[in-house]
XYZ file of C-alpha atoms in Angstrom:
510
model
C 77.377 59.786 61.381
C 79.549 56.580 61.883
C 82.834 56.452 62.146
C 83.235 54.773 58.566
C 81.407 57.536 56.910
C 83.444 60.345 59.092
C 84.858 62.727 56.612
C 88.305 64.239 56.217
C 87.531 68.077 54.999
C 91.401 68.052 53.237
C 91.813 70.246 50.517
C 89.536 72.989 49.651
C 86.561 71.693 46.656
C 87.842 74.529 44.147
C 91.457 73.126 44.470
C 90.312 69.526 44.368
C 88.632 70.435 41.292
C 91.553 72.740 39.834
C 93.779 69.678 40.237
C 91.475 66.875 38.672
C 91.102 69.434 35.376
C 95.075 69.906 35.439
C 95.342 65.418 35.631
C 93.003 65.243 32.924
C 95.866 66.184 30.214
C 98.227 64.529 31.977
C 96.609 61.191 31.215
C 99.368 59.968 28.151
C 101.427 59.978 31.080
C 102.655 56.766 33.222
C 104.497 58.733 35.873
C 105.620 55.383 37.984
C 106.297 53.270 34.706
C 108.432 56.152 33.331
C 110.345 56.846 37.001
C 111.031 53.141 37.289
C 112.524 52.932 33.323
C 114.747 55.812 33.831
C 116.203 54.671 37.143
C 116.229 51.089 36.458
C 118.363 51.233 33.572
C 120.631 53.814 34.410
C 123.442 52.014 35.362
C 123.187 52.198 38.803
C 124.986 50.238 41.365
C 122.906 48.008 43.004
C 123.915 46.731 46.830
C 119.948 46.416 47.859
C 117.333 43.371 47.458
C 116.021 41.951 45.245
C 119.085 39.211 45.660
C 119.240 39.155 41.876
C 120.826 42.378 41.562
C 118.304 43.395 38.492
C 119.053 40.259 36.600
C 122.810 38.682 36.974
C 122.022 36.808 39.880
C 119.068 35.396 38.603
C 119.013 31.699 37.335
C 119.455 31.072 33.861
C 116.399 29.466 32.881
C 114.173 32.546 34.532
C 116.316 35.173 32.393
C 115.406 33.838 29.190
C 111.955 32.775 30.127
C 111.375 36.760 31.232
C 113.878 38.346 29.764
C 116.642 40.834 31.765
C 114.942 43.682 30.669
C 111.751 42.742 33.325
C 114.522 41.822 36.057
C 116.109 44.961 35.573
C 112.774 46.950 36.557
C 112.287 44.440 39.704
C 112.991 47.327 42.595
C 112.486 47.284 45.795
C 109.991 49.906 47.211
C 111.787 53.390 48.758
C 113.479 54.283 45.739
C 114.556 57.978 45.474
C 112.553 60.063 42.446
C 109.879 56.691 42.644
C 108.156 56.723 45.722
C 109.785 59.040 47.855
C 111.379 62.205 47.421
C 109.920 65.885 46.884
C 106.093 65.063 46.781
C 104.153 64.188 44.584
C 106.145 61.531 43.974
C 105.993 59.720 40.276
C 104.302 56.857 42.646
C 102.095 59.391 44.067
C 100.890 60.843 40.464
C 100.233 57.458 39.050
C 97.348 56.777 41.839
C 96.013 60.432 41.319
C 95.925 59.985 37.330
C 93.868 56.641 38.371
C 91.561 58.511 40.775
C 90.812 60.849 37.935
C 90.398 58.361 35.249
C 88.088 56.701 36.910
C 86.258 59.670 38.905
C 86.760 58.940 41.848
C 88.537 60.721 45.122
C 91.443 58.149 45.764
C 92.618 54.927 44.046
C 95.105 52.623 45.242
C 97.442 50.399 43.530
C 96.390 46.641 44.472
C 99.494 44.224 44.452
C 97.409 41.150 45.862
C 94.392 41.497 43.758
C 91.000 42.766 44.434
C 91.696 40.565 47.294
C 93.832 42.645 48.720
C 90.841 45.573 48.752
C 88.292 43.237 49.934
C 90.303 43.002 53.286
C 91.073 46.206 53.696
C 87.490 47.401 53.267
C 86.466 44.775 55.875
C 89.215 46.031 58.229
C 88.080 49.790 57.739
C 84.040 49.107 58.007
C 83.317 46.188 59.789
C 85.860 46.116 62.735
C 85.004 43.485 65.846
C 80.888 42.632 65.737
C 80.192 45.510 63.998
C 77.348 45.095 61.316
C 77.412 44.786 57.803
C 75.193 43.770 55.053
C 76.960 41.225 53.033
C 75.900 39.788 48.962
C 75.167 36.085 49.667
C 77.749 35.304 46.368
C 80.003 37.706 47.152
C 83.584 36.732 46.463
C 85.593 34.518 48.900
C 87.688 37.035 49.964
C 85.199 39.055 51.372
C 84.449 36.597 53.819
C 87.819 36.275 54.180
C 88.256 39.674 54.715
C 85.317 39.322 57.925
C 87.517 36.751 59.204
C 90.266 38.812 59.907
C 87.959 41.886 61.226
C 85.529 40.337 63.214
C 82.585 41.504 61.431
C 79.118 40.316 61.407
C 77.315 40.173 58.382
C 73.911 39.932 57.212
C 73.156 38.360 54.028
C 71.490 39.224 51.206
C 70.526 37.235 48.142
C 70.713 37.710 44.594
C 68.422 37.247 42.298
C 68.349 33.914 40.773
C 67.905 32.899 36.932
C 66.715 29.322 37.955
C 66.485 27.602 33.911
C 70.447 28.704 33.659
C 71.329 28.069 37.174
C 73.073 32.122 36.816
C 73.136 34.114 40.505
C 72.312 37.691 38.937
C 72.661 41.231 41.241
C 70.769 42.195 44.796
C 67.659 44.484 43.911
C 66.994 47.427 45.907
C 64.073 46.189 47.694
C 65.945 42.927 48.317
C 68.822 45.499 50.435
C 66.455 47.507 51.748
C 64.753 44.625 53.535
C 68.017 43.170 54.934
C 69.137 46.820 56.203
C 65.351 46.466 57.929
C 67.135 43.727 59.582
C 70.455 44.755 60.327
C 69.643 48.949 61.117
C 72.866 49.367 62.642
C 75.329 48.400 59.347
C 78.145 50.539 58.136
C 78.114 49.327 54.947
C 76.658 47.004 52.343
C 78.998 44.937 50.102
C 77.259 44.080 46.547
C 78.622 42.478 43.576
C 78.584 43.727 40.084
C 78.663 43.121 37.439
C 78.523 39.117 38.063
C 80.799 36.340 36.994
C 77.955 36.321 34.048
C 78.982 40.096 33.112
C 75.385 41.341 34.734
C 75.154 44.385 36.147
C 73.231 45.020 39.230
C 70.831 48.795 39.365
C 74.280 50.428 41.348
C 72.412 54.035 41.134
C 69.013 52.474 42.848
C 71.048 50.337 45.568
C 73.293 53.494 46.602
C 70.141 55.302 46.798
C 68.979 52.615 49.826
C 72.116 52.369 51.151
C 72.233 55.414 51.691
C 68.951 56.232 52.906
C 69.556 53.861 55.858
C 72.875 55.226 56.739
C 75.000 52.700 55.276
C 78.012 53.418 52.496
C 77.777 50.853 49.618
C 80.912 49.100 48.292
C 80.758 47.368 45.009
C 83.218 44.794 44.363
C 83.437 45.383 40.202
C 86.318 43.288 40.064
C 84.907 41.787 36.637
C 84.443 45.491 35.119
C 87.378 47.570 35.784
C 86.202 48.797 31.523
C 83.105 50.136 32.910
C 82.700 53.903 31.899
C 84.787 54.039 29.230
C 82.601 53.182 26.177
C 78.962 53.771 25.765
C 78.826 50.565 24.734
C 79.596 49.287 27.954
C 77.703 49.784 31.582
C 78.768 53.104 33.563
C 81.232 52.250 36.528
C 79.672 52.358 39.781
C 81.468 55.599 40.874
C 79.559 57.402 38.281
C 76.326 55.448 40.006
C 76.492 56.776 43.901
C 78.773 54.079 45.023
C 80.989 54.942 47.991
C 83.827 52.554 47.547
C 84.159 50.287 44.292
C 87.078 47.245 43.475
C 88.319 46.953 39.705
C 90.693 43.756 38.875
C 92.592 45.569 36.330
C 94.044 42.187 35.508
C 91.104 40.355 34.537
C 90.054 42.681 31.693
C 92.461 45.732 30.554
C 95.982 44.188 30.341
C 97.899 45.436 33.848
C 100.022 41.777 35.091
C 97.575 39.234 36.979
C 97.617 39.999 40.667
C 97.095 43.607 39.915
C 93.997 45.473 41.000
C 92.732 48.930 41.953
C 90.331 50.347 45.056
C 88.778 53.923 44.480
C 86.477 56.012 47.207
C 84.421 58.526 45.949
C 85.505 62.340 46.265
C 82.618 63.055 48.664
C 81.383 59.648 50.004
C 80.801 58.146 53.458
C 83.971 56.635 53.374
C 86.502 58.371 55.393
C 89.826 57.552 52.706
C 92.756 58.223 55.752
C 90.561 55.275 57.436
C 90.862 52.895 54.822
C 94.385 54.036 53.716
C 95.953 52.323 57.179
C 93.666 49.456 56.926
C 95.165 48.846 52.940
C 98.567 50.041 53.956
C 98.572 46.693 57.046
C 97.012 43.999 54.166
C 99.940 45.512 51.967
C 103.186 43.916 51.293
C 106.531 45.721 52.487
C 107.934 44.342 49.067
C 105.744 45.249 46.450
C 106.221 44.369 42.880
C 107.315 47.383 40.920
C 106.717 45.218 37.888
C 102.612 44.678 39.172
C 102.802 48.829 39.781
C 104.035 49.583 36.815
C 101.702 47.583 34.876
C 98.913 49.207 36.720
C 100.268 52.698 36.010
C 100.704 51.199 32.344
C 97.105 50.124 32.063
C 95.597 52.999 33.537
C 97.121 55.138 30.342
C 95.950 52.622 27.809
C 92.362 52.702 29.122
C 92.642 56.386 29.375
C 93.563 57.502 26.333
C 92.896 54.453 24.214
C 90.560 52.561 26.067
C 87.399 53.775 23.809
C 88.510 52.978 20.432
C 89.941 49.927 22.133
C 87.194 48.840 23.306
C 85.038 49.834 20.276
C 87.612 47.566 17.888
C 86.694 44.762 20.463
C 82.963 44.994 20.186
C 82.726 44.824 16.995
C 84.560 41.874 16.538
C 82.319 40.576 19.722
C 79.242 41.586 17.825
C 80.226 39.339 14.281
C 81.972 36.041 16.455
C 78.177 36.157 18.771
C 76.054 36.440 15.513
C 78.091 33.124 14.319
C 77.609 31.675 17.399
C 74.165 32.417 17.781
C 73.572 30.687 14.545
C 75.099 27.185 15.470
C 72.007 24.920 15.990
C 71.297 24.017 19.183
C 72.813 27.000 21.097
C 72.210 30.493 22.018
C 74.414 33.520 23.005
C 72.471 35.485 26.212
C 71.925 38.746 24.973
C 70.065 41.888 26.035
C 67.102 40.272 26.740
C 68.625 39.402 30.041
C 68.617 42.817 31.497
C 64.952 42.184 32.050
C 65.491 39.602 34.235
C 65.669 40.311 38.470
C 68.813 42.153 39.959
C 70.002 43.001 36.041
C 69.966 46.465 35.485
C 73.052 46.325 32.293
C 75.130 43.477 29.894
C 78.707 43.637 29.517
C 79.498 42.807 25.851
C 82.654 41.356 26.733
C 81.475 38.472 28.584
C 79.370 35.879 26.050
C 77.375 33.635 27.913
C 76.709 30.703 25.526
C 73.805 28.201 26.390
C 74.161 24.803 25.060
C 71.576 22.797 26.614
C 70.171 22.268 22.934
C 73.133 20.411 21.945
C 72.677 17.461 24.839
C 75.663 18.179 26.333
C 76.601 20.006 29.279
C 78.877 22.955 29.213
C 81.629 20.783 31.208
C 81.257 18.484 28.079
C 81.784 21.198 25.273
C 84.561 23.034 27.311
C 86.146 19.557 27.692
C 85.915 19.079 23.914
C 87.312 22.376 22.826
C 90.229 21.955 24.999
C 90.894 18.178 23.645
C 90.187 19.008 19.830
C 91.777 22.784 19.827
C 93.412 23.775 22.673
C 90.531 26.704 23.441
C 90.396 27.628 26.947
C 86.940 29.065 28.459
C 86.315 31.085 31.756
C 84.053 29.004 33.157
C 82.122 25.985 31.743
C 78.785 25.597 34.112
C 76.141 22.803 33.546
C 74.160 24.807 31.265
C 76.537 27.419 29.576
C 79.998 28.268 28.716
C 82.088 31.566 29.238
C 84.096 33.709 27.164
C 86.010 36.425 28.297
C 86.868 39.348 25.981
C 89.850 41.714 26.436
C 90.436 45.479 26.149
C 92.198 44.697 22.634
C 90.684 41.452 21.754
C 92.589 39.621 19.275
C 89.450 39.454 16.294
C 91.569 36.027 14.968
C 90.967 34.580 17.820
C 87.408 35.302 18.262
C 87.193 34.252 14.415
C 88.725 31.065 14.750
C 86.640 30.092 18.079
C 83.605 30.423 16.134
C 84.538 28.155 13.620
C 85.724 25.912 16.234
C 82.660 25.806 18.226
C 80.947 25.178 15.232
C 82.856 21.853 14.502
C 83.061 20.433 17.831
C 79.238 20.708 18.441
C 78.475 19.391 15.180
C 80.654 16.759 16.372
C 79.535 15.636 20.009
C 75.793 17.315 19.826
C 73.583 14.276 20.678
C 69.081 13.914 20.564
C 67.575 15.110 23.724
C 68.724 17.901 26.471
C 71.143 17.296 29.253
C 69.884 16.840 33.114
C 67.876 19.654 34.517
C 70.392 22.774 36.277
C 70.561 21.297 39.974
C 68.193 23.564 41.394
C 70.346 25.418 44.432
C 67.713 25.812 48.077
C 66.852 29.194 48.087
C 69.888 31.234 49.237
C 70.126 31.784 53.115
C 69.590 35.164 53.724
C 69.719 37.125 57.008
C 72.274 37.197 59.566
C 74.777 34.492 60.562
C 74.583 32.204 63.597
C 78.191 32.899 64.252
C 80.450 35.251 63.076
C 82.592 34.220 60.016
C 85.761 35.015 62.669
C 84.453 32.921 65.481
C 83.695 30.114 62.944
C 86.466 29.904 61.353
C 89.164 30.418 63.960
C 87.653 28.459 66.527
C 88.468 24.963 67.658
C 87.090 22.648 64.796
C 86.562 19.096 63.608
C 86.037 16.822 60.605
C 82.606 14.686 60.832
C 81.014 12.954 58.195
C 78.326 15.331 56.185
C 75.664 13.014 57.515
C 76.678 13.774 60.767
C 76.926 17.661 60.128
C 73.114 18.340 60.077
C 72.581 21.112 62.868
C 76.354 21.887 63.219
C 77.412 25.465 62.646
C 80.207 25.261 58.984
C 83.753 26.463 59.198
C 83.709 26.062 55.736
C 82.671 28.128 52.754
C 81.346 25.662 50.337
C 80.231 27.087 46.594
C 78.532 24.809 43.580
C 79.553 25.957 40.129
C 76.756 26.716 39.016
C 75.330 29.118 40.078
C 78.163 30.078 42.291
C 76.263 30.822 44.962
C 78.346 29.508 48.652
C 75.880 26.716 50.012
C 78.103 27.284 53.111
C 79.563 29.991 54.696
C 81.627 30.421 57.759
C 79.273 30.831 60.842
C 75.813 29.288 58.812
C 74.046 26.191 60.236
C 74.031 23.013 58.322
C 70.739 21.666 57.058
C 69.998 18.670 55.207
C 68.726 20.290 52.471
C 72.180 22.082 52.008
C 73.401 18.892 52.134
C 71.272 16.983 49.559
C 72.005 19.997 47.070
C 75.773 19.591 47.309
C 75.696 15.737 46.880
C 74.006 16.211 43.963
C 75.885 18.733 42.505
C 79.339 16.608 43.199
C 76.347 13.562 41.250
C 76.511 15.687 38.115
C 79.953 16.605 38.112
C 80.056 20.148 39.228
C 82.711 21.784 41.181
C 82.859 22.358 44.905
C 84.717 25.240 45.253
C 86.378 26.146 48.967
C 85.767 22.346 49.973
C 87.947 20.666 52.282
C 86.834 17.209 50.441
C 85.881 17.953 46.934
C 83.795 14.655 47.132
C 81.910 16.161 50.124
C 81.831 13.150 52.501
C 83.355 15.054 55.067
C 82.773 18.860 56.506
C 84.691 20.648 58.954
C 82.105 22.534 61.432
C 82.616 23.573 65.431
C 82.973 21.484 68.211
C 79.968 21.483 70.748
């Protein structure tokens, strides 16, 4: 067995399980949020950071913008009856309630985002040229999170819906041939659900994974609500996964910034492993405010997160059908999940296509903004996307669909907008270079014209379909090249470019 999936024995199974019944009822419970309340405001004497002594020494204009009540909870990690003390601490509990919420062996509280567990997996599985199997679209920080190990990945691509210009999930066969190639990876880093709110077949790619000897980690940053409505797709831990991301921030109301990383109770993940490798990516000054929203979150979704999240799809379900019925567009609905690398929908993302309009989605996202003030997730060349909430306001969704209504009555024109750039199939296999050695070694600026043949320091994504063009380590063709000129043609955006215009590229000196 590798060294990733070497296991800690720890506690006996009966006790583990004793314990998780005995959390269970203890979910109405925010251990850390309640700890930090009753100390905070206690009247304590404060002669430790932060300099703002819980509020008096803060400016003016910050106090009344976040009121003294939020200053007075800003504390400093190392607090007695917190974080430390007589074990487990409130701190401690908080993460365990999370781990049992969720199903999974251990969580962590995230203060830098998924981000922050995107490097720390990398540190703990794919130390110095050690080989993993990487998701072509995976997010930026996973590369990141290579540069700072040394890994070497091998990519695999996602299945494509070309007519939308949408990067869906991996498919099984699709990560069992690029373990074929790369029989000596730890792990295999997949993404779902997408940016598009499709979920990849989680149960089918842990069963490869895991047939070639590799743990699978699923960044499902964009579905930390997975699991906790039938109405919504199972979270991966349920599905096999051995390690799985949730942005808590982006969906179920814990303070942006805020994320969580779980490892399943008996996965190839040894937990003490990755525990160092989160506790050296972690700040020695966390925000008790981000950990206490966490803590806060984890309750809601809990205890509340079903009817929550039932209140919310309804009112999804009425604002889509008024959508759907606006003449020239459509809403993507379940029809999708037929489609390559889509195994599931999440509700709360609607993915509106408004090619029949003649406009672009840049166009009608542009509109909204100028007539209404109505800010999407994403506006693409083909679609627009909404993001729903754990307690989606139903006014809101009311009122967008009446707003939608007007402004593409309004700017809808005869005829369909350009063709979706179509995006070169997506490079797939392993990289000349490692994403380290690219990125931290001795570069220059040439012309893109010049750059055919060079090796990228850069990792260069079109939106859409999101996919990186460039990575870190990948040799430049012309094709690549052609496809992001054209893309920067039709007004799409380059993200992770040094020159959003793209006349220039950083790559390697020779």
């Amino acid at each position: 067995m590798s060294a990733a999936g070497a296991r800690n024995p720890g506690e006996g199974a009966e006790i583990l399980a004793a314990r998780a019944e005995a959390l269970q009822f203890e979910q109405p419970s925010a251990p850390y949020l309640d700890a930090l309340v009753a100390v905070s405001f206690r009247g304590s004497t404060r002669f430790h950071v932060p300099g703002h002594k819980g509020g008096p020494g803060a400016d003016p204009g910050l106090r009344h913008a976040i009121g003294d009540d939020a200053l007075a909870l800003d504390l400093p990690q190392d607090i007695e009856g917190i974080d430390i003390g007589p074990g487990p601490t409130p701190y401690q509990r908080a993460e365990e309630l999370a781990a049992q919420a969720y199903g999974a062996g251990r969580t962590w509280f995230l203060t830098n985002g998924a981000t922050q567990g995107n490097h720390a997996l990398c540190l703990a599985l794919a130390g110095p040229r050690s080989s993993v199997v990487v998701q072509r679209n995976s997010h930026a920080s996973l590369i990141d999170g290579l540069v700072l190990s040394g890994g070497m990945p091998t990519f695999v691509a996602p299945a494509v819906e070309e007519e939308l210009g949408m990067a869906h999930g991996v498919t099984p066969d699709a990560l069992r041939a690029a373990l074929e190639q790369a029989p000596e990876a730890e792990a295999a880093f997949v993404v779902s659900p997408t940016y598009y709110g499709m979920a990849a077949d989680v149960a089918g790619l842990a069963e490869v994974a895991h047939a070639g000897d590799a743990a699978l980690v699923v960044d499902q940053a964009w579905g930390p609500h997975f699991g906790f409505h039938p109405g919504v797709p199972p979270s991966a831990v349920a599905l096999g996964a051995d390690a799985v991301l949730t942005s808590t921030h982006k969906i179920v109301g814990s303070l942006t910034q805020s994320a969580m990383l779980h490892v399943a109770r008996d996965g190839r993940i040894d937990p003490e492993r990755l525990a160092r490798a989160v506790r050296l990516v972690r700040s020695t000054s966390p925000s008790s405010l981000l950990l206490g929203s966490l803590d806060a979150a984890r309750r809601q979704l809990a205890v509340h997160g079903e009817a929550l999240l039932e209140r919310t799809l309804h009112a999804a379900e009425l604002a889509v059908a008024a959508i759907d019925a606006v003449p020239g567009v459509r809403v993507i609905g379940d029809d999708a999940v037929r489609a390559a690398g889509v195994a599931a929908r999440d509700p709360l993302r609607v993915v509106i296509d408004v090619r029949g309009t003649g406009c672009t989605g840049y166009e009608v996202a542009a509109a909204l903004v100028a007539a209404y003030d109505v800010k999407v997730e994403l506006a693409a060349h083909a679609v627009i996307v909404l993001v729903l909430g754990l307690d989606q306001p139903v006014v809101a969704l009311e009122r967008f669909a009446h707003d939608f209504e007007v402004i593409v009555r309004r700017i809808a024109r005869p005829g369909a907008p350009e063709p979706v750039v179509r995006a070169p199939t997506p490079a797939a296999g392993a990289a000349v270079v490692s994403p380290r050695d690219a990125f931290l070694g001795a570069a220059e600026v040439v012309p893109v014209a010049d750059a055919v043949g060079r090796v990228s320091c850069e990792a260069i994504a079109g939106y859409p379909p999101g996919i990186p063009a460039l990575l870190p380590g990948d040799r430049i063709t012309a094709e690549v090249i052609d496809y992001l000129r054209e893309l920067v043609e039709v007004g799409a955006r380059l993200h992770g470019a040094s020159d959003p215009r793209f006349r220039t590229v950083y790559v390697l000196q020779e």
